[in-house]
Each structure stands twice: as structure tokens, then as C-alpha cells.
Coordinates of N, CA and C in Angstrom, one line a residue:
X35 N 34.9 -99.9 128.8 CA 36.3 -100.1 128.2 C 37.1 -98.9 128.5
X36 N 38.3 -99.2 128.8 CA 39.4 -98.1 129.2 C 39.7 -97.4 127.8
X37 N 39.9 -96.1 127.9 CA 40.3 -95.4 126.6 C 41.6 -95.8 125.9
X38 N 41.7 -95.9 124.7 CA 42.8 -96.5 124.0 C 44.1 -95.6 124.3
X39 N 45.1 -96.1 124.5 CA 46.4 -95.2 124.9 C 47.2 -95.3 123.5
X40 N 47.7 -94.1 123.4 CA 48.7 -93.8 122.1 C 50.1 -94.6 122.3
X41 N 50.5 -95.0 121.3 CA 51.9 -95.7 121.3 C 53.0 -94.6 121.3
X42 N 53.5 -94.3 122.5 CA 54.6 -93.3 122.7 C 56.0 -93.9 122.8
X43 N 56.1 -95.3 122.2 CA 57.5 -95.9 122.3 C 58.6 -95.0 121.6
X44 N 58.3 -94.2 120.6 CA 59.3 -93.5 119.9 C 59.9 -92.4 120.9
X45 N 59.2 -92.0 121.9 CA 59.4 -90.9 122.7 C 60.1 -91.3 124.0
X46 N 60.3 -92.5 124.2 CA 61.1 -93.2 125.4 C 62.6 -93.1 125.2
X47 N 63.3 -92.7 126.1 CA 64.7 -92.6 125.6 C 65.3 -94.0 125.8
X48 N 66.2 -94.3 124.9 CA 66.9 -95.7 124.8 C 67.9 -95.9 125.9
X49 N 68.4 -97.1 126.1 CA 69.2 -97.4 127.3 C 70.7 -97.1 127.0
X50 N 71.1 -97.3 125.6 CA 72.5 -97.2 125.2 C 72.9 -95.7 125.2
X51 N 74.1 -95.4 125.6 CA 74.6 -94.1 125.5 C 74.7 -93.6 124.0
X52 N 75.1 -94.4 123.1 CA 75.1 -93.8 121.8 C 73.7 -93.6 121.2
X53 N 72.7 -94.5 121.3 CA 71.5 -94.4 121.1 C 70.8 -93.3 121.7
X54 N 71.1 -93.1 123.0 CA 70.6 -91.9 123.6 C 71.1 -90.5 123.1
X55 N 72.3 -90.5 122.6 CA 72.8 -89.3 122.0 C 72.0 -89.0 120.8
X56 N 71.8 -89.9 119.9 CA 71.1 -89.7 118.6 C 69.6 -89.5 118.9
X57 N 69.0 -90.1 119.9 CA 67.7 -89.9 120.2 C 67.5 -88.4 120.7
X58 N 68.4 -87.9 121.6 CA 68.4 -86.5 122.1 C 68.4 -85.6 120.8
X59 N 69.4 -85.8 119.9 CA 69.5 -85.0 118.8 C 68.3 -85.0 117.9
X60 N 67.7 -86.3 117.8 CA 66.5 -86.2 117.0 C 65.3 -85.5 117.6
X61 N 65.2 -85.7 118.9 CA 64.1 -85.0 119.6 C 64.3 -83.5 119.6
X62 N 65.4 -83.0 119.7 CA 65.8 -81.6 119.7 C 65.4 -81.2 118.1
X63 N 65.9 -81.9 117.2 CA 65.7 -81.4 115.8 C 64.1 -81.3 115.4
X64 N 63.4 -82.4 115.8 CA 62.0 -82.4 115.5 C 61.2 -81.4 116.3
X65 N 61.6 -81.2 117.6 CA 60.8 -80.2 118.3 C 61.2 -78.7 117.9
X66 N 62.5 -78.5 117.4 CA 62.9 -77.1 117.0 C 62.2 -76.7 115.6
X67 N 62.2 -77.7 114.8 CA 61.5 -77.4 113.5 C 60.3 -78.0 113.4
X68 N 59.6 -78.2 114.5 CA 58.1 -78.7 114.5 C 57.9 -79.9 113.6
X69 N 58.7 -80.6 113.4 CA 58.6 -81.9 112.6 C 57.6 -82.9 113.2
X70 N 57.5 -82.7 114.4 CA 56.7 -83.8 115.3 C 55.2 -83.3 115.0
X71 N 54.9 -82.3 114.4 CA 53.5 -82.0 114.1 C 53.2 -82.5 112.6
X72 N 54.2 -82.8 111.8 CA 53.8 -83.3 110.5 C 53.7 -84.6 110.3
X73 N 52.9 -85.0 109.2 CA 52.7 -86.4 108.9 C 54.1 -86.9 108.2
X74 N 54.3 -88.3 108.1 CA 55.6 -88.9 107.6 C 55.8 -88.3 106.1
X75 N 54.8 -88.2 105.4 CA 55.2 -87.7 104.0 C 55.5 -86.2 103.9
X76 N 55.0 -85.4 104.9 CA 55.4 -84.1 104.9 C 56.9 -83.9 105.4
X77 N 57.3 -84.8 106.4 CA 58.6 -84.7 106.9 C 59.5 -85.1 105.7
X78 N 59.2 -86.0 105.0 CA 60.0 -86.5 103.8 C 60.2 -85.4 102.8
X79 N 59.0 -84.8 102.5 CA 59.1 -83.7 101.5 C 60.0 -82.5 102.1
X80 N 59.7 -82.1 103.3 CA 60.4 -81.0 104.0 C 62.0 -81.3 103.9
X81 N 62.2 -82.4 104.5 CA 63.8 -82.7 104.6 C 64.4 -82.9 103.2
X82 N 63.7 -83.3 102.3 CA 64.3 -83.4 100.9 C 64.4 -82.0 100.3
X83 N 63.5 -81.1 100.4 CA 63.7 -79.8 99.8 C 65.0 -79.2 100.6
X84 N 64.9 -79.3 101.9 CA 66.1 -78.8 102.7 C 67.4 -79.3 102.4
X85 N 67.5 -80.6 102.1 CA 68.7 -81.2 101.9 C 69.2 -80.8 100.4
X86 N 68.2 -80.6 99.4 CA 68.6 -80.1 98.0 C 69.1 -78.7 98.1
X87 N 68.4 -77.9 99.0 CA 68.8 -76.5 99.0 C 70.1 -76.2 99.6
X88 N 70.5 -77.0 100.6 CA 71.9 -77.1 101.3 C 72.8 -77.5 100.3
X89 N 72.6 -78.6 99.6 CA 73.6 -79.0 98.7 C 73.8 -78.1 97.5
X90 N 72.7 -77.5 97.0 CA 73.1 -76.4 95.9 C 73.8 -75.2 96.5
X91 N 73.4 -74.8 97.7 CA 74.2 -73.7 98.3 C 75.6 -74.0 98.5
X92 N 75.9 -75.1 99.2 CA 77.2 -75.6 99.3 C 78.0 -75.7 98.0
X93 N 77.5 -76.3 97.0 CA 77.9 -76.3 95.7 C 78.3 -75.0 95.2
X94 N 77.4 -74.1 95.2 CA 77.7 -72.7 94.7 C 78.9 -72.1 95.5
X95 N 78.9 -72.2 96.8 CA 79.8 -71.6 97.8 C 81.3 -72.2 97.3
X96 N 81.3 -73.5 97.3 CA 82.6 -74.0 97.0 C 83.1 -73.8 95.6
X97 N 82.3 -73.6 94.7 CA 82.7 -73.5 93.3 C 82.9 -72.0 93.0
X98 N 82.2 -71.0 93.4 CA 82.4 -69.6 93.2 C 83.1 -68.7 94.3
X99 N 83.1 -69.3 95.4 CA 83.8 -68.5 96.6 C 85.2 -68.1 96.4
X100 N 86.0 -69.0 95.7 CA 87.5 -68.6 95.5 C 87.6 -67.5 94.5
X101 N 86.9 -67.5 93.5 CA 86.8 -66.6 92.5 C 86.4 -65.2 93.1
X102 N 85.4 -65.3 93.8 CA 84.9 -64.1 94.5 C 85.7 -63.5 95.5
X103 N 86.5 -64.4 96.3 CA 87.3 -63.8 97.3 C 88.6 -63.2 96.5
X104 N 89.0 -63.8 95.4 CA 90.1 -63.1 94.7 C 89.7 -61.7 94.2
X105 N 88.4 -61.7 93.6 CA 88.1 -60.4 93.1 C 87.8 -59.3 94.3
X106 N 87.3 -59.7 95.4 CA 87.2 -58.8 96.6 C 88.7 -58.5 97.1
X107 N 89.6 -59.2 97.1 CA 91.1 -58.9 97.4 C 91.6 -57.9 96.4
X108 N 91.3 -58.0 95.1 CA 91.8 -57.1 94.2 C 91.2 -55.8 94.4
X109 N 89.9 -55.7 94.6 CA 89.2 -54.4 94.9 C 89.8 -53.7 96.2
X110 N 90.0 -54.7 97.2 CA 90.6 -54.0 98.4 C 91.9 -53.3 98.3
X111 N 92.7 -54.1 97.4 CA 94.0 -53.6 97.2 C 94.0 -52.2 96.5
X112 N 93.1 -52.3 95.4 CA 92.7 -50.9 94.6 C 92.3 -49.8 95.6
X113 N 91.3 -50.0 96.5 CA 90.7 -49.1 97.3 C 91.7 -48.6 98.2
X114 N 92.4 -49.4 98.9 CA 93.4 -49.0 99.9 C 94.8 -48.4 99.4
X115 N 95.2 -48.9 98.2 CA 96.5 -48.3 97.6 C 96.3 -47.4 96.7
X116 N 95.1 -47.2 95.8 CA 94.9 -46.5 94.8 C 95.4 -46.8 93.5
X117 N 96.0 -48.0 93.3 CA 96.4 -48.5 92.2 C 96.1 -50.0 92.1
X118 N 96.1 -50.6 90.8 CA 95.9 -51.9 90.6 C 97.0 -52.7 91.1
X119 N 96.8 -53.9 91.8 CA 97.9 -54.7 92.3 C 98.3 -55.6 91.1
X120 N 99.4 -56.2 91.5 CA 99.8 -57.2 90.6 C 99.1 -58.6 90.5
X121 N 98.8 -59.2 89.5 CA 98.0 -60.4 89.5 C 98.9 -61.4 89.3
X122 N 99.2 -62.2 90.4 CA 100.1 -63.4 90.4 C 99.2 -64.7 90.4
X123 N 99.5 -65.4 89.3 CA 98.8 -66.6 89.2 C 99.6 -67.9 89.6

């Protein structure tokens, strides 16, 4: 009997240009972050943790960044001019 051949259909590039773009992006992503070595449940777990972390970081950045930038601007005015700046609301 000949040796069994693995199914490598997922690694073949598709014919459509749009599908080819997404296939290349997927292959780059999986090879960069070594997702090709993980089992499906490990991929799901890793990508879930990653997406939750990114969501929390972006929420914190969008919520607290304006206040932080205003505070940094007031400090810069104080350090550069030596006096408190006017607080315009």
C-alpha cells in the first residue's frame, strides 16, 4: 500500500484574486504567530484572549486618553511657562 497522503487543500492558493488576498493574509498571520502548529481549540482560545485584550486596551485608550492628554498639556504649559495656564472648558 502507498503511504497515506495528508490533505493539504487548505494550503493551496485559491484562484480568485480576492480569495487569494485573504488566503495570503491568513497564511502570513498563521505563520508569523505560529498558529499553524496549534490545534483548532488552541487557536480559538488564543485568538479569543487576544481579541478581548485588544478590546479592553482600545476601550481604555479611547476613554482615558483625552483626559490624559489634557493633563499632559497642562503640565507642559506649567513646566515651560512657570505658571498655571488658563483652563478653558
